[in-house]
PDB file of C-alpha atoms in Angstrom:
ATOM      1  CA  UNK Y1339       7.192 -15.561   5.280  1.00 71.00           C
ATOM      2  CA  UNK Y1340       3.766 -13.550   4.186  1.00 80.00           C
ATOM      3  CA  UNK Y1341       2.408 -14.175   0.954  1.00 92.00           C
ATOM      4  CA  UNK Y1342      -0.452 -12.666  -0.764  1.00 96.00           C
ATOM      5  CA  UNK Y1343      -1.299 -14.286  -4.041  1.00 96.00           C
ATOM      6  CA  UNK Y1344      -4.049 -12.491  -6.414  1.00 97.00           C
ATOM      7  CA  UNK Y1345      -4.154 -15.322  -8.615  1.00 96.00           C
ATOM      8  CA  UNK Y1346      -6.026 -13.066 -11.589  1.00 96.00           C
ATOM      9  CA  UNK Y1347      -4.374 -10.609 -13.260  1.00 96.00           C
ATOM     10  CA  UNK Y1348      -7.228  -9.175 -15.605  1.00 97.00           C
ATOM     11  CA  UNK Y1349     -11.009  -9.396 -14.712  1.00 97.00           C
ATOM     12  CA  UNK Y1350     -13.781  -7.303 -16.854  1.00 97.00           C
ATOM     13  CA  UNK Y1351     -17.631  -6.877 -16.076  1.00 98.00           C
ATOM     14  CA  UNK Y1352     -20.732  -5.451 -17.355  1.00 98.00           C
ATOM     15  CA  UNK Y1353     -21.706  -2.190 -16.063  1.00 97.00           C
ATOM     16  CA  UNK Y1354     -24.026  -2.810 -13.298  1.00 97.00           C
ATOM     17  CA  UNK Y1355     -23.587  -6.330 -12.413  1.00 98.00           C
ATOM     18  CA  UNK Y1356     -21.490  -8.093  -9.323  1.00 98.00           C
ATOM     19  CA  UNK Y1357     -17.465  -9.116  -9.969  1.00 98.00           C
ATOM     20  CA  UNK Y1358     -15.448 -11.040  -7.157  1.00 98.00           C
ATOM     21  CA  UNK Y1359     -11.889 -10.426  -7.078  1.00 98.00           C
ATOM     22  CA  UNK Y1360     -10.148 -13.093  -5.412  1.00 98.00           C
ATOM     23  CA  UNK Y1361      -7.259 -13.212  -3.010  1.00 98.00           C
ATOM     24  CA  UNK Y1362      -5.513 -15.983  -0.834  1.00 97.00           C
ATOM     25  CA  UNK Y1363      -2.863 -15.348   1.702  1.00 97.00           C
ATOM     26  CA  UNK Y1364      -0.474 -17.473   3.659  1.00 95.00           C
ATOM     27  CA  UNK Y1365       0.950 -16.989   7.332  1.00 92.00           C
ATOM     28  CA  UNK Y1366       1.444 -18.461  10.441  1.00 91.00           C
ATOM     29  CA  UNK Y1367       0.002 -15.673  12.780  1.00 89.00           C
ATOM     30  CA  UNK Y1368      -4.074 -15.550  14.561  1.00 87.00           C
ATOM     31  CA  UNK Y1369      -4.068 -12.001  14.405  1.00 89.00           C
ATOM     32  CA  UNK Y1370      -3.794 -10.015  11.752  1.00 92.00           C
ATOM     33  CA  UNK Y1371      -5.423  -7.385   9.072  1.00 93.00           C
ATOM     34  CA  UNK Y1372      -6.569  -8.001   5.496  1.00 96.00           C
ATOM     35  CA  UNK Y1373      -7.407  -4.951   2.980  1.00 96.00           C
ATOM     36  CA  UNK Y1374      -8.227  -4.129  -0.414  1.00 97.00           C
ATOM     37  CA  UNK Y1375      -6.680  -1.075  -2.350  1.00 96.00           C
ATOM     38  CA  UNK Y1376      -8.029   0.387  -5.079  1.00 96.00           C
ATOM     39  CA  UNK Y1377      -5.213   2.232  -7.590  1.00 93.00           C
ATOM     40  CA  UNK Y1378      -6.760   4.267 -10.257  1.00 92.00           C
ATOM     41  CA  UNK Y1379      -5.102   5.752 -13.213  1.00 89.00           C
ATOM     42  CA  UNK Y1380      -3.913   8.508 -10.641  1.00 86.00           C
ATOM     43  CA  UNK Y1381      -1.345   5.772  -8.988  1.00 87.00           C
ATOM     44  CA  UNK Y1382      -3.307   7.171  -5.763  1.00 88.00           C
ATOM     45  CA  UNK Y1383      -3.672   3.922  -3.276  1.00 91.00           C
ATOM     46  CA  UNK Y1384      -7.183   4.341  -1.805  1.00 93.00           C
ATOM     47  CA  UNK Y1385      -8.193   1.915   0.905  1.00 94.00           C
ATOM     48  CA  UNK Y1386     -11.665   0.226   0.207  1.00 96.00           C
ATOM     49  CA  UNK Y1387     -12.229  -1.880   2.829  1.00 96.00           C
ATOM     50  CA  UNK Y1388     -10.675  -4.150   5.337  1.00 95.00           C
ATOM     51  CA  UNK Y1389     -10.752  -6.954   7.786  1.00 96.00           C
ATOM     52  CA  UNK Y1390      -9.698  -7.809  11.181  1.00 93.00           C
ATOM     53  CA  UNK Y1391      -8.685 -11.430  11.392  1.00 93.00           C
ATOM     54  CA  UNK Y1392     -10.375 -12.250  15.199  1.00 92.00           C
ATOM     55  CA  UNK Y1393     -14.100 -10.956  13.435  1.00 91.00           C
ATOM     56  CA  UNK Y1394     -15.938 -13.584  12.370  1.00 86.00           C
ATOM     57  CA  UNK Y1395     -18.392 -11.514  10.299  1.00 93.00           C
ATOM     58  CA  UNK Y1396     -17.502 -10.337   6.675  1.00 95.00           C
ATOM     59  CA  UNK Y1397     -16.646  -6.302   6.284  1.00 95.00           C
ATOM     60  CA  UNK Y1398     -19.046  -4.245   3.990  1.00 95.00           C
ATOM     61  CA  UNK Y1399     -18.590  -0.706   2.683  1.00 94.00           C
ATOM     62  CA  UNK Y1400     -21.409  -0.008   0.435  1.00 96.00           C
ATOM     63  CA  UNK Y1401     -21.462  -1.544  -2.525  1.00 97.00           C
ATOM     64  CA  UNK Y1402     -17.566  -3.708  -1.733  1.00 98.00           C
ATOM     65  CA  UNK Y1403     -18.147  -6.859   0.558  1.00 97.00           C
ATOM     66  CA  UNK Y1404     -15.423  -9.325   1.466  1.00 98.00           C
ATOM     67  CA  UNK Y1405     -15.658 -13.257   1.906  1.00 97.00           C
ATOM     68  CA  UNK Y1406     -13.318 -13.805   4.495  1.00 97.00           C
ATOM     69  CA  UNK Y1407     -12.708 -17.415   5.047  1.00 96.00           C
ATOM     70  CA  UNK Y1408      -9.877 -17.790   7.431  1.00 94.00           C
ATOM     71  CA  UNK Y1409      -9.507 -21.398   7.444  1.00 94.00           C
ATOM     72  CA  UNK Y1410      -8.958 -21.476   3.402  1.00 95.00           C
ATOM     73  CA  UNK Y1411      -6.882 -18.196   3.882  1.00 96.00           C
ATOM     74  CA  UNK Y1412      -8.919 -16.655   1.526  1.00 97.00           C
ATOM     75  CA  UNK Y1413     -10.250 -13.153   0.885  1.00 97.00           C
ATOM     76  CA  UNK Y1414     -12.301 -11.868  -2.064  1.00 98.00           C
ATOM     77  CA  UNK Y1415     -13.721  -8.817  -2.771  1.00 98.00           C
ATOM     78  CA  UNK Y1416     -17.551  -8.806  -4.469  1.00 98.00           C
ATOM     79  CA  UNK Y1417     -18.640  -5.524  -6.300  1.00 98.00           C
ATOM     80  CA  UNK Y1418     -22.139  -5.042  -6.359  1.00 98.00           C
ATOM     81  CA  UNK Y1419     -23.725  -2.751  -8.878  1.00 98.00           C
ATOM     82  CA  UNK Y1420     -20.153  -1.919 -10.960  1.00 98.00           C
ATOM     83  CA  UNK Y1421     -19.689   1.194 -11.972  1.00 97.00           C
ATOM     84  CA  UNK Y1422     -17.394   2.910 -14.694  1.00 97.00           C
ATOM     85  CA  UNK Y1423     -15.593   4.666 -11.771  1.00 96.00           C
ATOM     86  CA  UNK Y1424     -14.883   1.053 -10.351  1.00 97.00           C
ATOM     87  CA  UNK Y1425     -12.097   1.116 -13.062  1.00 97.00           C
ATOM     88  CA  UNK Y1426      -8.812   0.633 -11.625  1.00 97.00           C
ATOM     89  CA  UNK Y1427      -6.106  -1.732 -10.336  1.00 96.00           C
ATOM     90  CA  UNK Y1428      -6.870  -3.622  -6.899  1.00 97.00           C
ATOM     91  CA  UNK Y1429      -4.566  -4.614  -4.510  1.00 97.00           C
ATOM     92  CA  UNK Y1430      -5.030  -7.409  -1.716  1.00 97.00           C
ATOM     93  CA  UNK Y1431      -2.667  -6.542   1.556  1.00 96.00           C
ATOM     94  CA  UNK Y1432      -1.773  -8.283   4.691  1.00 94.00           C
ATOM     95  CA  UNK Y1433      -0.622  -7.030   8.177  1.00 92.00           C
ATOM     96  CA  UNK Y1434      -0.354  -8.484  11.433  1.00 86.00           C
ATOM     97  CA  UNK Y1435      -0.436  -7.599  15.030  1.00 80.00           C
ATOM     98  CA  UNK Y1436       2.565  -6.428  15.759  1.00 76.00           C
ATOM     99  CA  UNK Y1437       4.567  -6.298  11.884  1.00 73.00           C
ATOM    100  CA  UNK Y1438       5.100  -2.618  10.729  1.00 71.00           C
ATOM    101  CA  UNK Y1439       4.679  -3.500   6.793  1.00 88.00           C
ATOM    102  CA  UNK Y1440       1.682  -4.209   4.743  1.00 93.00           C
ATOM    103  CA  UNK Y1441       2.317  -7.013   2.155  1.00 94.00           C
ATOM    104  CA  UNK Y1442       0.952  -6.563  -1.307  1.00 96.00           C
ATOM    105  CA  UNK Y1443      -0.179  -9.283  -3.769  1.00 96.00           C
ATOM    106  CA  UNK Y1444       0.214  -8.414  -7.381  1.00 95.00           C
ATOM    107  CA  UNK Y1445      -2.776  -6.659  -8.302  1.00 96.00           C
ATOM    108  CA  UNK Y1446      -6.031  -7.752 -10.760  1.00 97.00           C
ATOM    109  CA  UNK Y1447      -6.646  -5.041 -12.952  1.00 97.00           C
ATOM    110  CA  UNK Y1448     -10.473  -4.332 -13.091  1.00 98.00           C
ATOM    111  CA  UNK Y1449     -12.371  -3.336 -16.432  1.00 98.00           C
ATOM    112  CA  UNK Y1450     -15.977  -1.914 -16.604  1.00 98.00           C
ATOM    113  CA  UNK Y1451     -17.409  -2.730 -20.028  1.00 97.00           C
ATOM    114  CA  UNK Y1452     -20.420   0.102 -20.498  1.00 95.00           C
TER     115      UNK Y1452
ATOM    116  CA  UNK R  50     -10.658  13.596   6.223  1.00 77.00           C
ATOM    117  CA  UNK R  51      -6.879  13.918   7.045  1.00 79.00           C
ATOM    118  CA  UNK R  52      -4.560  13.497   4.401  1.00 90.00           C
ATOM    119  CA  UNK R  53      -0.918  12.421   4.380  1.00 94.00           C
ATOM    120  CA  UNK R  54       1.190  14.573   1.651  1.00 95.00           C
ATOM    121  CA  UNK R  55       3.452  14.341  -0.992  1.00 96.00           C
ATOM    122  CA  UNK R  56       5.760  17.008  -2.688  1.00 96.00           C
ATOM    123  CA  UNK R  57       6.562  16.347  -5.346  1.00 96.00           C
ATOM    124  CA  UNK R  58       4.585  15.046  -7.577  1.00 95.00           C
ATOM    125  CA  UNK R  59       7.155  14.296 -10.187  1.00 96.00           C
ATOM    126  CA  UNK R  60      10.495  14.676 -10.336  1.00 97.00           C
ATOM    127  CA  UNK R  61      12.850  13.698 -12.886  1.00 98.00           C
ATOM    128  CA  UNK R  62      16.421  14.141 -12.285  1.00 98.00           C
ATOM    129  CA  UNK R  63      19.665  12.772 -13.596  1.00 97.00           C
ATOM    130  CA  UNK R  64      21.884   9.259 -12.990  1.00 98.00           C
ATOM    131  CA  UNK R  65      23.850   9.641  -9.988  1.00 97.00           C
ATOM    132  CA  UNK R  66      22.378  12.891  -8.336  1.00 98.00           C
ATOM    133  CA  UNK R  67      21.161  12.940  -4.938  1.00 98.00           C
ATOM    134  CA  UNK R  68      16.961  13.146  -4.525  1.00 98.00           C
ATOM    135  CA  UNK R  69      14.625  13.823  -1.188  1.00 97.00           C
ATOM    136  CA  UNK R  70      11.366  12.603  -1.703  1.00 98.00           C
ATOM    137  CA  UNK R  71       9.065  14.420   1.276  1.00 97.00           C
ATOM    138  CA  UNK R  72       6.042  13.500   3.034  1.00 97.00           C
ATOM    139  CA  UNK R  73       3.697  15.414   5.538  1.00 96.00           C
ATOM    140  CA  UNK R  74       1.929  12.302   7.389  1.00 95.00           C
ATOM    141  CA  UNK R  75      -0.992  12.433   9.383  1.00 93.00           C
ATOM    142  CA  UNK R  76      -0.278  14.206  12.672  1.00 89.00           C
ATOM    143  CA  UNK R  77      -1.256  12.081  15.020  1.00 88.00           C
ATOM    144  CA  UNK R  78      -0.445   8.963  13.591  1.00 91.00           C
ATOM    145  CA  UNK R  79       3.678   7.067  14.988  1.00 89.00           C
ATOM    146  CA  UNK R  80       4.035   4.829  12.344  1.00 92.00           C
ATOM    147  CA  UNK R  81       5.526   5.612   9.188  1.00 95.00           C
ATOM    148  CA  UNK R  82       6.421   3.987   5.883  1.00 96.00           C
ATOM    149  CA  UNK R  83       7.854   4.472   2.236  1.00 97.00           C
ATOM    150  CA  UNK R  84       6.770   1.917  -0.797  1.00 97.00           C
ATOM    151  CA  UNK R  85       7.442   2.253  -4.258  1.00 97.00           C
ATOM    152  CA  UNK R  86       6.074   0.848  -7.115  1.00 95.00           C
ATOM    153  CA  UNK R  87       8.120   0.155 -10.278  1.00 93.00           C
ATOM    154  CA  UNK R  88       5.501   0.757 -13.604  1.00 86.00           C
ATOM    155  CA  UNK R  89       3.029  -1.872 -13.397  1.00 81.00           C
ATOM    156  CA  UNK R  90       4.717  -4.153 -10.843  1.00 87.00           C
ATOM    157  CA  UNK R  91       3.282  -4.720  -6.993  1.00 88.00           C
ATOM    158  CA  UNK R  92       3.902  -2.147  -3.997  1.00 94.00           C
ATOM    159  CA  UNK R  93       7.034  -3.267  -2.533  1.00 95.00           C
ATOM    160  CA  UNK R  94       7.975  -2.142   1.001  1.00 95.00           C
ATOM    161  CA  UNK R  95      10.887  -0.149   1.979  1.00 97.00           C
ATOM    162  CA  UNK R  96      11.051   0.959   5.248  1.00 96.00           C
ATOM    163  CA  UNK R  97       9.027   1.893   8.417  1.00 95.00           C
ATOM    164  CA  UNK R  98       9.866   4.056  10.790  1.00 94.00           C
ATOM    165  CA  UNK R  99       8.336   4.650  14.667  1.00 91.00           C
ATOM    166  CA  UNK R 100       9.782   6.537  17.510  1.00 88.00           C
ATOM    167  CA  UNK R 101      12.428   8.604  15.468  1.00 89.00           C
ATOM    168  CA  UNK R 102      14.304   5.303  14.268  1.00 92.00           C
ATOM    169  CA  UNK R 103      13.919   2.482  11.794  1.00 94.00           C
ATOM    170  CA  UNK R 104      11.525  -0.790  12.841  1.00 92.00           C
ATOM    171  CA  UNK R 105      11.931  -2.542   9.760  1.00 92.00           C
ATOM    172  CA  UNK R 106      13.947  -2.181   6.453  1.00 94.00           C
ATOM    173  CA  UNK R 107      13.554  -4.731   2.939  1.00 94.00           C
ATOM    174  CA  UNK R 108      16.246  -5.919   1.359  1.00 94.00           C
ATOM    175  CA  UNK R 109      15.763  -3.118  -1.588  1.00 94.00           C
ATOM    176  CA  UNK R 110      16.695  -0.023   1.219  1.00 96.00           C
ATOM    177  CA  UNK R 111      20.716  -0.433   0.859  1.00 94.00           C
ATOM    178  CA  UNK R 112      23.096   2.263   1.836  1.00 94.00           C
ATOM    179  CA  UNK R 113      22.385   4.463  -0.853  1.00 96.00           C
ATOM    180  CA  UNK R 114      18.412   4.989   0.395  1.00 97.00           C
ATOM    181  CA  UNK R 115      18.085   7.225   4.327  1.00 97.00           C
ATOM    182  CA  UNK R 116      14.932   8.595   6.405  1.00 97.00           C
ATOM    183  CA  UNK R 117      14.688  11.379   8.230  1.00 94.00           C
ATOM    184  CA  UNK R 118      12.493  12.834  10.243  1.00 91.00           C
ATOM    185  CA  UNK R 119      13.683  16.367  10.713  1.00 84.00           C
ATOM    186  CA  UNK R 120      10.535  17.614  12.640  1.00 85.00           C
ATOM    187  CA  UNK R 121       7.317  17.279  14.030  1.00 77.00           C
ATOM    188  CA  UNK R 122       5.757  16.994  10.670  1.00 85.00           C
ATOM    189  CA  UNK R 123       8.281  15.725   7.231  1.00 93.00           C
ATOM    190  CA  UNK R 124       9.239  12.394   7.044  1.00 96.00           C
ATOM    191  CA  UNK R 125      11.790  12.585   4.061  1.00 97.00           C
ATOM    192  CA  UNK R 126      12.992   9.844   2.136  1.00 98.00           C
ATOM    193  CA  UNK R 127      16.608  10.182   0.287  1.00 98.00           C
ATOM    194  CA  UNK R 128      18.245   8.532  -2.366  1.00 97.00           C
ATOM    195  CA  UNK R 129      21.984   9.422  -2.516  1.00 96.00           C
ATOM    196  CA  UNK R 130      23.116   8.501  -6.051  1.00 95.00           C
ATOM    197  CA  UNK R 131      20.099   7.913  -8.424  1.00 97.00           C
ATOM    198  CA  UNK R 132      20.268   5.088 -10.246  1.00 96.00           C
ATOM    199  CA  UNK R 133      17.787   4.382 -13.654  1.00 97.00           C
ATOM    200  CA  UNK R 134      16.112   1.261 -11.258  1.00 95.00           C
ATOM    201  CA  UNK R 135      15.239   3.869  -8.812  1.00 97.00           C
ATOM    202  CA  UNK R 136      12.657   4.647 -11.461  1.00 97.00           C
ATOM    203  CA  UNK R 137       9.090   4.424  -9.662  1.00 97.00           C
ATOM    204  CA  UNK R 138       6.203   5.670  -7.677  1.00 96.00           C
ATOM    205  CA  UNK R 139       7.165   6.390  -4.408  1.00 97.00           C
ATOM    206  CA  UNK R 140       4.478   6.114  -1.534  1.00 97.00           C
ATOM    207  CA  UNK R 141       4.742   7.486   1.595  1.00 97.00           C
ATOM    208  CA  UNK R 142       1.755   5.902   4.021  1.00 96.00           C
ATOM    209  CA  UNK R 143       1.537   6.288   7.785  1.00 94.00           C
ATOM    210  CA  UNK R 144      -1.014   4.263  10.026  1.00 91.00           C
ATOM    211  CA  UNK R 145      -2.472   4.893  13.200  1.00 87.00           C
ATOM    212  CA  UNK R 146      -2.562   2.306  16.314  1.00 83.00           C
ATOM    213  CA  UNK R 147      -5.716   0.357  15.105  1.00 82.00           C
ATOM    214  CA  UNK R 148      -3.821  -0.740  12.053  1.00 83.00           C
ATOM    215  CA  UNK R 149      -5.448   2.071   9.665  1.00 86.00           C
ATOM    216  CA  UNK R 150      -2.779   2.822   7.064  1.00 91.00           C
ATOM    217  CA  UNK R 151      -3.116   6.620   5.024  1.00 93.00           C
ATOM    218  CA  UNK R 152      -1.175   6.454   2.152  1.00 95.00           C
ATOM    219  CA  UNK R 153      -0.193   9.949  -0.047  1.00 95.00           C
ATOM    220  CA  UNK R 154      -0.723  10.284  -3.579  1.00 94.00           C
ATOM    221  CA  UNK R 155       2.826   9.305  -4.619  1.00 95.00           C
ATOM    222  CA  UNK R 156       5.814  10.883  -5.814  1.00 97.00           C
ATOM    223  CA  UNK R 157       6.854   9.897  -9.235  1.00 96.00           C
ATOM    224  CA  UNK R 158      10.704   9.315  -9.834  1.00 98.00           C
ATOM    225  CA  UNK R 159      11.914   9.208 -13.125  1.00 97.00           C
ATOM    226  CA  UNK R 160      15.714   8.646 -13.569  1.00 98.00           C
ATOM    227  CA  UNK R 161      17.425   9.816 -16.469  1.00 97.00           C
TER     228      UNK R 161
END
């Protein structure tokens, strides 16, 4: 079975400076999708970025880059320049060619100290 | 940017009444799902839902939970007899064929 594992549950940075959110993932499948999710206080699910297994190169979207190392199964998510809007809870989620769901890990919930 | 919708926002209704959650998905997307999210616990999945029928169901989507899609636009998500664990967010998300899931602002349940 999929797992997604978002081993921290709490992370806080300083206003303008870089945080990495980790994520690992386990699954037997070559082909598949990795995202991030950002839930504010709204409980609106907001997609931030994501990555097709078969590219080799690491998505970007503005100031949210990912580390995708598919060998380690791993997945983090660097914010550059934080900012108090990057408040919120993120999500790591899994799909793959072919599977209907997305699979969720458990969330780290992201603080922005001013 | 398209949008998939929710109505309602909230709804609060009573132990053991009958509740339709509806969405408005993305018009050209086939795929179609419902997650909910109990207060501060992960997005679990419930069902998806291509080609007028069910693809996949979880374990949580016993009798008591049915989809419908009653025309070219709602996909409507019911829960027969409400129970107080039925307390959540309810998303509805659809995704087109390049794997690009939309998901609607969320429905909140509240059981009473």
């Amino acid at each position: 079975a999929q797992t997604v594992t978002q081993s921290q549950p709490e992370m806080s940075v300083q206003e303008a400076e870089t945080v990495t959110l980790s994520c690992t993932y386990d699954t037997s499948e070559s082909d598949y999708y990795l995202f991030w999710y950002k839930q504010p206080p709204s409980r609106q699910m907001i997609l931030v970025i994501r990555q097709e297994a078969y590219k080799q190169q690491n998505a970007t979207e503005n100031r949210f880059s990912v580390n995708f190392q598919k060998a380690a199964k791993s997945f983090s998510l660097k914010i550059s320049d934080s900012q108090l809007g990057d408040a919120a809870m993120y999500f790591c989620a899994y799909s793959y060619f072919g599977n209907e769901k997305l699979t969720f890990g458990t969330g780290t919930r992201l603080t922005i100290i001013p | 940017e398209p949008e998939v919708t929710q109505t309602p926002s909230h709804q609060v209704t009573q132990m053991g009444q009958e509740v339709i959650l509806r969405c408005v998905p993305i018009s050209n997307h086939l795929y179609f799902y419902w997650y909910r999210q109990i207060l501060g616990q992960k997005v679990e999945f419930l069902v998806s839902f291509y080609n007028n029928e069910i693809s996949e169901k979880s374990e949580i989507f016993d009798d008591q939970f049915s989809v419908e899609r009653p025309d070219g636009s709602n996909f409507t998500l019911k829960i027969r007899s409400t129970k107080l664990e039925d307390s959540a967010m309810y998303f509805c998300a659809s995704r087109d064929s390049n794997y690009g899931y939309t998901f609607g602002s969320g429905t909140r349940l509240t059981v009473v």
